[in-house]
Amino acid sequence: MTRICRQWMFACLLVGLVVTLSSCGYKDIDKRFFVVSMGIDHNAEAEEDSPRYNVLLKLAIPQADVKAGQEEFILLGEKSDSITNAVRKIKAKVDKELDFSHTKVILFGEDVVKEGDVNRLLDWFMRRRDIQKIAWVGVARPNAEKVLQLKPKSERLPSNALFLSFGQSGTESAFIVSDYLFSFRKRLTERGLDPVLPIIEAEDNELLQIDKSVFMNKDKSLGLLNPEETKLLNLITNRTEKADLEVKTTGTQKFYISINKAKTKYKIKIPRDSEPYAEVNIKLVGTIEESSEDIDPADTKQLKEEAEKRYMKKAEALLSKLQARGADPVGFGLIYRGTHSNSDDWRQWEELYPRLTFKVKIEVRIQGFGGLR
């Protein structure tokens, strides 16, 4: 092959490569709106032919000097029967491309969860490659629009109060249930493990209250947990290691234990000659943080037993409440399936779970009495 032929072949190859090249499809940062949080409510309009959902996007507006309580955002909503169509319509209202790569909170209105629409709506979030699967998921009360409209005075960035609350990088509260998008999806599809989501309430148009939760089956919500039940569920499911236990003695004394270490283990036992039961062993370590009366160190054993007895009853009552509604957020069914692997394990568990009794054992270790002796 002559030198000229080789040069012509190389030139043709270069031309072919140039033709196949495409321009960058990623727009400059000044031509994008970052969607920091999303909400989905039921359409409040009563007409039968009206769109079913109200899809909300909270867009952050960049600022040169960020100050607490002065963050700027745009809350855009569009009524539609699908998230896809709503997002396309919202795009027609703004002059920049919508960027979902920073969407870290997804809120469903309470009505959406009650009526069993979550599974259908979740499909869009799981298919979108630009939606983070580590986004936080929650239930908004009274609706997502009210919660997303809030502008807390301490907030430096739009929706940052929610990010800090769920991620425990700011406040650390035993009353907050946090669940990622990928984990929520798993709980909706995995047999033997059901979802539980935090309830975010708009309080006085300035504050967010997150101390309750909603437990679900694979379709819709089944009931609510009050703050005390939510805290206890977090301890049982190893979601938190920090909590406070309120204990009342037989007299008038009341004291509080600040828990700084918690660990729970479970076992499913099926004796041949008796009913099946679940063994729940909870170990708690903490210090006395407050007391209505003076405490004698010699009474430590009695105080410890009072705390164990009180919270053993509370834990058993909570587990029985979830069982009666047919919910299993702890994952007892998953534990059973993991130890009874056969083609009929799920049917067996569905027959067994309603008959299951709970034997809770709580071991409290009091390390000290704070700064007092």
Tab-separated table of C-alpha atoms in Angstrom:
chain	number	residue	atom	x	y	z
A	1	MET	CA	0.000	0.000	0.000
A	2	THR	CA	1.454	3.326	-1.051
A	3	ARG	CA	1.971	6.205	1.300
A	4	ILE	CA	-0.696	8.301	-0.468
A	5	CYS	CA	-3.316	5.544	-0.056
A	6	ARG	CA	-2.583	5.295	3.651
A	7	GLN	CA	-2.969	9.053	4.023
A	8	TRP	CA	-6.313	9.006	2.203
A	9	MET	CA	-7.576	6.144	4.378
A	10	PHE	CA	-6.522	8.004	7.536
A	11	ALA	CA	-8.270	11.167	6.318
A	12	CYS	CA	-11.497	9.240	5.605
A	13	LEU	CA	-11.334	7.679	9.071
A	14	LEU	CA	-11.004	11.104	10.689
A	15	VAL	CA	-13.955	12.448	8.693
A	16	GLY	CA	-16.048	9.456	9.775
A	17	LEU	CA	-15.197	10.022	13.436
A	18	VAL	CA	-16.009	13.725	13.215
A	19	VAL	CA	-19.424	12.967	11.684
A	20	THR	CA	-20.322	10.658	14.595
A	21	LEU	CA	-19.420	13.222	17.270
A	22	SER	CA	-22.313	14.992	19.002
A	23	SER	CA	-22.386	18.198	20.967
A	24	CYS	CA	-22.663	18.306	24.751
A	25	GLY	CA	-26.258	17.859	25.934
A	26	TYR	CA	-25.578	19.254	29.414
A	27	LYS	CA	-26.617	22.878	29.767
A	28	ASP	CA	-24.558	25.466	31.594
A	29	ILE	CA	-25.339	25.955	35.273
A	30	ASP	CA	-26.802	29.416	34.654
A	31	LYS	CA	-29.348	27.869	32.297
A	32	ARG	CA	-30.710	25.362	34.838
A	33	PHE	CA	-33.215	25.411	37.695
A	34	PHE	CA	-32.375	22.945	40.465
A	35	VAL	CA	-35.427	21.103	41.817
A	36	VAL	CA	-34.615	20.570	45.514
A	37	SER	CA	-37.873	18.906	46.570
A	38	MET	CA	-41.093	17.564	45.083
A	39	GLY	CA	-44.615	17.073	46.339
A	40	ILE	CA	-47.686	15.285	45.052
A	41	ASP	CA	-51.203	16.029	46.314
A	42	HIS	CA	-54.638	15.019	45.188
A	43	ASN	CA	-56.326	17.673	43.109
A	44	ALA	CA	-58.714	19.572	45.384
A	45	GLU	CA	-61.170	20.201	42.531
A	46	ALA	CA	-64.288	18.081	42.876
A	47	GLU	CA	-65.148	17.594	39.191
A	48	GLU	CA	-65.013	14.008	37.954
A	49	ASP	CA	-63.142	14.851	34.755
A	50	SER	CA	-60.547	17.063	36.471
A	51	PRO	CA	-56.905	15.885	36.698
A	52	ARG	CA	-56.224	13.565	39.625
A	53	TYR	CA	-52.956	14.986	40.997
A	54	ASN	CA	-51.335	18.306	41.792
A	55	VAL	CA	-47.599	17.924	41.135
A	56	LEU	CA	-45.354	20.481	42.886
A	57	LEU	CA	-41.718	21.369	42.219
A	58	LYS	CA	-39.677	23.564	44.563
A	59	LEU	CA	-36.966	25.368	42.586
A	60	ALA	CA	-33.974	26.954	44.300
A	61	ILE	CA	-32.939	30.444	43.166
A	62	PRO	CA	-29.152	30.977	43.431
A	63	GLN	CA	-27.998	33.863	45.643
A	64	ALA	CA	-24.632	35.541	46.010
A	65	ASP	CA	-25.001	36.113	49.763
A	66	VAL	CA	-26.877	33.339	51.577
A	67	LYS	CA	-28.440	34.364	54.900
A	68	ALA	CA	-30.702	32.446	57.267
A	69	GLY	CA	-34.376	33.061	56.604
A	70	GLN	CA	-33.703	34.846	53.312
A	71	GLU	CA	-33.480	31.936	50.908
A	72	GLU	CA	-35.378	32.371	47.658
A	73	PHE	CA	-37.349	29.703	45.835
A	74	ILE	CA	-40.178	29.215	43.372
A	75	LEU	CA	-42.932	26.697	44.072
A	76	LEU	CA	-44.587	25.634	40.830
A	77	GLY	CA	-47.559	23.297	40.558
A	78	GLU	CA	-49.454	21.664	37.737
A	79	LYS	CA	-52.572	19.518	37.797
A	80	SER	CA	-52.389	16.346	35.750
A	81	ASP	CA	-53.113	12.625	35.752
A	82	SER	CA	-49.394	11.825	35.487
A	83	ILE	CA	-46.128	13.241	36.778
A	84	THR	CA	-44.617	13.130	33.283
A	85	ASN	CA	-47.267	15.398	31.798
A	86	ALA	CA	-47.195	17.751	34.790
A	87	VAL	CA	-43.419	18.204	34.535
A	88	ARG	CA	-43.665	18.932	30.790
A	89	LYS	CA	-46.255	21.624	31.476
A	90	ILE	CA	-44.192	23.157	34.283
A	91	LYS	CA	-41.247	23.401	31.872
A	92	ALA	CA	-43.368	25.754	29.770
A	93	LYS	CA	-43.587	28.145	32.749
A	94	VAL	CA	-39.855	28.652	33.282
A	95	ASP	CA	-36.992	29.954	31.161
A	96	LYS	CA	-34.413	27.377	32.270
A	97	GLU	CA	-34.016	23.603	32.107
A	98	LEU	CA	-35.283	21.682	35.137
A	99	ASP	CA	-32.504	19.716	36.852
A	100	PHE	CA	-33.617	16.917	39.219
A	101	SER	CA	-30.128	15.812	40.264
A	102	HIS	CA	-30.442	17.738	43.558
A	103	THR	CA	-33.955	16.544	44.451
A	104	LYS	CA	-33.472	15.205	47.976
A	105	VAL	CA	-37.021	15.183	49.410
A	106	ILE	CA	-40.200	13.645	47.976
A	107	LEU	CA	-43.463	14.345	49.810
A	108	PHE	CA	-46.798	12.632	49.277
A	109	GLY	CA	-49.959	14.312	50.522
A	110	GLU	CA	-51.796	12.421	53.251
A	111	ASP	CA	-54.759	11.748	50.937
A	112	VAL	CA	-52.474	10.226	48.302
A	113	VAL	CA	-51.144	7.689	50.808
A	114	LYS	CA	-54.584	6.904	52.236
A	115	GLU	CA	-56.095	6.139	48.837
A	116	GLY	CA	-53.288	3.855	47.696
A	117	ASP	CA	-51.764	5.878	44.840
A	118	VAL	CA	-48.147	5.678	46.011
A	119	ASN	CA	-47.142	2.579	44.038
A	120	ARG	CA	-48.336	4.101	40.776
A	121	LEU	CA	-46.594	7.411	41.403
A	122	LEU	CA	-43.357	5.826	42.550
A	123	ASP	CA	-42.852	4.331	39.093
A	124	TRP	CA	-41.812	7.725	37.689
A	125	PHE	CA	-39.221	8.316	40.413
A	126	MET	CA	-37.632	4.898	39.978
A	127	ARG	CA	-37.406	5.154	36.170
A	128	ARG	CA	-35.826	8.616	36.106
A	129	ARG	CA	-32.047	8.268	36.091
A	130	ASP	CA	-31.531	11.818	37.357
A	131	ILE	CA	-33.586	11.289	40.530
A	132	GLN	CA	-31.372	10.329	43.470
A	133	LYS	CA	-32.394	7.008	44.983
A	134	ILE	CA	-31.160	8.352	48.320
A	135	ALA	CA	-33.832	11.070	48.332
A	136	TRP	CA	-35.902	11.162	51.523
A	137	VAL	CA	-39.577	10.161	51.357
A	138	GLY	CA	-42.306	11.442	53.676
A	139	VAL	CA	-46.016	12.153	54.126
A	140	ALA	CA	-47.130	15.795	54.258
A	141	ARG	CA	-49.987	17.016	56.452
A	142	PRO	CA	-52.361	18.576	55.569
A	143	ASN	CA	-50.801	18.411	52.107
A	144	ALA	CA	-47.475	18.716	50.313
A	145	GLU	CA	-48.184	22.252	49.095
A	146	LYS	CA	-48.538	23.648	52.629
A	147	VAL	CA	-45.307	21.992	53.770
A	148	LEU	CA	-43.260	23.045	50.730
A	149	GLN	CA	-44.475	26.641	51.072
A	150	LEU	CA	-42.947	26.947	54.534
A	151	LYS	CA	-39.951	29.209	54.952
A	152	PRO	CA	-38.394	28.550	58.392
A	153	LYS	CA	-36.406	31.497	59.726
A	154	SER	CA	-33.359	29.325	60.392
A	155	GLU	CA	-33.263	27.899	56.868
A	156	ARG	CA	-30.349	29.049	54.700
A	157	LEU	CA	-31.216	27.022	51.589
A	158	PRO	CA	-34.635	25.943	50.241
A	159	SER	CA	-35.815	22.676	51.884
A	160	ASN	CA	-32.587	22.488	53.907
A	161	ALA	CA	-34.568	22.111	57.138
A	162	LEU	CA	-35.960	18.829	55.803
A	163	PHE	CA	-32.524	17.662	54.623
A	164	LEU	CA	-30.997	18.255	58.061
A	165	SER	CA	-33.912	16.651	59.916
A	166	PHE	CA	-34.051	13.443	57.894
A	167	GLY	CA	-30.299	13.062	57.495
A	168	GLN	CA	-29.683	13.582	61.252
A	169	SER	CA	-26.780	15.828	60.229
A	170	GLY	CA	-28.507	18.670	62.041
A	171	THR	CA	-31.001	17.660	64.698
A	172	GLU	CA	-30.930	14.124	66.101
A	173	SER	CA	-34.411	13.082	67.184
A	174	ALA	CA	-35.785	9.676	68.131
A	175	PHE	CA	-39.202	10.837	66.894
A	176	ILE	CA	-38.118	11.178	63.253
A	177	VAL	CA	-38.472	8.179	60.949
A	178	SER	CA	-36.162	8.510	57.944
A	179	ASP	CA	-36.483	6.399	54.808
A	180	TYR	CA	-34.640	6.629	51.499
A	181	LEU	CA	-36.401	6.258	48.168
A	182	PHE	CA	-34.654	2.964	47.392
A	183	SER	CA	-35.505	1.592	50.858
A	184	PHE	CA	-39.139	2.674	50.538
A	185	ARG	CA	-39.360	0.954	47.161
A	186	LYS	CA	-37.877	-2.204	48.661
A	187	ARG	CA	-40.439	-2.199	51.480
A	188	LEU	CA	-43.260	-1.822	48.958
A	189	THR	CA	-42.113	-4.830	46.939
A	190	GLU	CA	-40.369	-7.133	49.439
A	191	ARG	CA	-42.630	-9.736	51.031
A	192	GLY	CA	-42.314	-9.734	54.810
A	193	LEU	CA	-41.270	-6.089	55.216
A	194	ASP	CA	-43.707	-3.152	55.139
A	195	PRO	CA	-43.124	0.624	54.854
A	196	VAL	CA	-43.315	3.238	57.570
A	197	LEU	CA	-42.977	6.933	56.691
A	198	PRO	CA	-42.615	10.146	58.714
A	199	ILE	CA	-45.449	12.661	58.869
A	200	ILE	CA	-44.314	16.250	58.246
A	201	GLU	CA	-46.772	18.839	59.572
A	202	ALA	CA	-46.863	22.535	58.758
A	203	GLU	CA	-47.111	24.346	62.097
A	204	ASP	CA	-47.944	28.072	62.363
A	205	ASN	CA	-46.678	28.647	58.805
A	206	GLU	CA	-43.128	28.851	60.176
A	207	LEU	CA	-42.177	25.505	61.716
A	208	LEU	CA	-42.043	21.872	60.655
A	209	GLN	CA	-43.274	19.282	63.137
A	210	ILE	CA	-41.913	15.763	62.523
A	211	ASP	CA	-42.769	13.422	65.404
A	212	LYS	CA	-45.421	11.052	64.057
A	213	SER	CA	-45.413	8.329	61.427
A	214	VAL	CA	-47.725	6.316	59.203
A	215	PHE	CA	-47.438	2.557	58.696
A	216	MET	CA	-48.535	0.940	55.439
A	217	ASN	CA	-49.043	-2.308	53.600
A	218	LYS	CA	-47.982	-2.727	49.973
A	219	ASP	CA	-50.758	-0.440	48.786
A	220	LYS	CA	-51.854	2.248	51.237
A	221	SER	CA	-51.628	3.534	54.796
A	222	LEU	CA	-53.131	1.383	57.541
A	223	GLY	CA	-52.800	3.647	60.544
A	224	LEU	CA	-50.859	6.314	62.427
A	225	LEU	CA	-48.303	6.104	65.215
A	226	ASN	CA	-48.189	8.820	67.864
A	227	PRO	CA	-44.840	10.317	68.958
A	228	GLU	CA	-44.272	7.769	71.739
A	229	GLU	CA	-45.040	4.832	69.421
A	230	THR	CA	-42.817	6.311	66.703
A	231	LYS	CA	-39.915	6.627	69.137
A	232	LEU	CA	-40.403	3.049	70.327
A	233	LEU	CA	-40.565	1.711	66.765
A	234	ASN	CA	-37.289	3.492	65.979
A	235	LEU	CA	-35.672	1.717	68.927
A	236	ILE	CA	-37.128	-1.675	67.978
A	237	THR	CA	-36.018	-1.391	64.342
A	238	ASN	CA	-32.515	-0.101	65.239
A	239	ARG	CA	-33.128	3.228	63.494
A	240	THR	CA	-31.865	5.231	66.471
A	241	GLU	CA	-29.564	4.817	69.440
A	242	LYS	CA	-30.581	7.988	71.235
A	243	ALA	CA	-33.903	8.386	73.022
A	244	ASP	CA	-35.456	9.339	76.340
A	245	LEU	CA	-37.458	6.983	78.531
A	246	GLU	CA	-40.052	8.409	80.911
A	247	VAL	CA	-40.550	6.160	83.935
A	248	LYS	CA	-43.055	6.462	86.775
A	249	THR	CA	-42.491	4.560	90.004
A	250	THR	CA	-45.213	3.150	92.228
A	251	GLY	CA	-45.251	6.396	94.181
A	252	THR	CA	-45.208	9.938	92.848
A	253	GLN	CA	-41.655	9.840	91.551
A	254	LYS	CA	-41.012	10.336	87.855
A	255	PHE	CA	-37.598	10.155	86.215
A	256	TYR	CA	-36.122	10.208	82.724
A	257	ILE	CA	-33.348	8.050	81.298
A	258	SER	CA	-31.299	9.448	78.425
A	259	ILE	CA	-30.438	6.476	76.197
A	260	ASN	CA	-27.142	6.757	74.302
A	261	LYS	CA	-26.837	3.167	73.098
A	262	ALA	CA	-29.545	0.782	71.896
A	263	LYS	CA	-29.552	-2.580	70.156
A	264	THR	CA	-32.447	-4.898	69.257
A	265	LYS	CA	-32.352	-8.523	68.104
A	266	TYR	CA	-35.221	-10.764	66.981
A	267	LYS	CA	-35.931	-14.478	66.707
A	268	ILE	CA	-38.965	-16.351	65.393
A	269	LYS	CA	-39.653	-19.542	67.335
A	270	ILE	CA	-42.180	-22.232	66.411
A	271	PRO	CA	-42.455	-24.852	69.195
A	272	ARG	CA	-44.160	-28.125	68.347
A	273	ASP	CA	-46.403	-28.158	71.406
A	274	SER	CA	-47.352	-24.458	71.672
A	275	GLU	CA	-48.146	-21.324	69.688
A	276	PRO	CA	-45.414	-19.576	67.657
A	277	TYR	CA	-43.856	-16.448	69.120
A	278	ALA	CA	-41.340	-13.740	68.318
A	279	GLU	CA	-38.522	-13.069	70.738
A	280	VAL	CA	-37.535	-9.398	70.836
A	281	ASN	CA	-34.470	-8.564	72.929
A	282	ILE	CA	-33.747	-4.868	73.467
A	283	LYS	CA	-30.621	-3.643	75.236
A	284	LEU	CA	-30.526	-0.002	76.357
A	285	VAL	CA	-27.705	1.926	78.014
A	286	GLY	CA	-28.148	5.407	79.448
A	287	THR	CA	-27.989	7.837	82.343
A	288	ILE	CA	-30.554	9.493	84.587
A	289	GLU	CA	-31.142	12.916	83.044
A	290	GLU	CA	-33.974	14.255	85.205
A	291	SER	CA	-35.939	13.223	88.275
A	292	SER	CA	-38.820	14.716	90.227
A	293	GLU	CA	-37.238	13.531	93.503
A	294	ASP	CA	-33.782	12.745	94.848
A	295	ILE	CA	-32.433	9.363	93.759
A	296	ASP	CA	-30.485	7.081	96.051
A	297	PRO	CA	-27.775	5.159	94.127
A	298	ALA	CA	-28.778	2.111	96.168
A	299	ASP	CA	-32.147	2.160	94.351
A	300	THR	CA	-30.579	1.754	90.906
A	301	LYS	CA	-31.756	-1.837	90.554
A	302	GLN	CA	-35.360	-0.902	91.390
A	303	LEU	CA	-35.350	2.014	88.939
A	304	LYS	CA	-33.908	-0.224	86.237
A	305	GLU	CA	-36.644	-2.823	86.782
A	306	GLU	CA	-39.370	-0.160	86.685
A	307	ALA	CA	-38.093	1.072	83.313
A	308	GLU	CA	-37.841	-2.456	81.897
A	309	LYS	CA	-41.341	-3.388	83.037
A	310	ARG	CA	-42.950	-0.204	81.698
A	311	TYR	CA	-41.376	-0.325	78.244
A	312	MET	CA	-41.782	-4.064	77.842
A	313	LYS	CA	-45.553	-3.549	78.024
A	314	LYS	CA	-45.387	-0.596	75.628
A	315	ALA	CA	-43.337	-2.538	73.081
A	316	GLU	CA	-45.670	-5.541	73.191
A	317	ALA	CA	-48.701	-3.257	72.773
A	318	LEU	CA	-47.110	-1.547	69.754
A	319	LEU	CA	-46.202	-4.832	68.037
A	320	SER	CA	-49.711	-6.178	68.680
A	321	LYS	CA	-51.227	-3.004	67.181
A	322	LEU	CA	-49.191	-3.403	63.992
A	323	GLN	CA	-50.041	-7.104	63.825
A	324	ALA	CA	-53.784	-6.432	64.211
A	325	ARG	CA	-53.681	-4.067	61.196
A	326	GLY	CA	-51.728	-6.572	59.104
A	327	ALA	CA	-48.550	-4.468	58.956
A	328	ASP	CA	-45.005	-5.694	59.523
A	329	PRO	CA	-42.550	-2.746	59.468
A	330	VAL	CA	-40.121	-4.614	61.732
A	331	GLY	CA	-39.606	-7.351	59.142
A	332	PHE	CA	-40.577	-10.486	61.064
A	333	GLY	CA	-41.827	-12.020	57.814
A	334	LEU	CA	-38.451	-11.451	56.174
A	335	ILE	CA	-36.716	-13.135	59.119
A	336	TYR	CA	-39.062	-16.119	58.825
A	337	ARG	CA	-38.482	-16.422	55.074
A	338	GLY	CA	-34.734	-16.247	55.629
A	339	THR	CA	-34.816	-19.226	57.990
A	340	HIS	CA	-37.564	-21.278	56.295
A	341	SER	CA	-36.590	-21.339	52.649
A	342	ASN	CA	-39.127	-23.311	50.644
A	343	SER	CA	-41.611	-22.692	47.851
A	344	ASP	CA	-44.478	-22.328	50.324
A	345	ASP	CA	-42.814	-20.092	52.919
A	346	TRP	CA	-44.888	-16.978	52.229
A	347	ARG	CA	-48.250	-18.748	52.479
A	348	GLN	CA	-47.096	-20.352	55.731
A	349	TRP	CA	-46.096	-16.962	57.121
A	350	GLU	CA	-49.427	-15.376	56.190
A	351	GLU	CA	-51.164	-18.079	58.218
A	352	LEU	CA	-48.692	-17.840	61.088
A	353	TYR	CA	-48.382	-14.053	61.582
A	354	PRO	CA	-51.917	-13.431	62.934
A	355	ARG	CA	-51.293	-16.135	65.591
A	356	LEU	CA	-47.843	-14.888	66.555
A	357	THR	CA	-47.332	-13.688	70.131
A	358	PHE	CA	-44.580	-11.273	71.132
A	359	LYS	CA	-42.207	-11.860	74.020
A	360	VAL	CA	-40.281	-8.668	74.600
A	361	LYS	CA	-37.302	-8.594	76.924
A	362	ILE	CA	-35.776	-5.217	77.721
A	363	GLU	CA	-32.478	-4.863	79.528
A	364	VAL	CA	-31.729	-1.358	80.798
A	365	ARG	CA	-28.282	-0.479	82.124
A	366	ILE	CA	-28.027	2.791	84.043
A	367	GLN	CA	-24.479	4.101	83.742
A	368	GLY	CA	-24.788	7.081	86.041
A	369	PHE	CA	-26.854	9.912	87.466
A	370	GLY	CA	-25.542	12.809	85.410
A	371	GLY	CA	-23.562	15.495	87.224
A	372	LEU	CA	-25.213	14.723	90.574
A	373	ARG	CA	-24.218	12.083	93.103
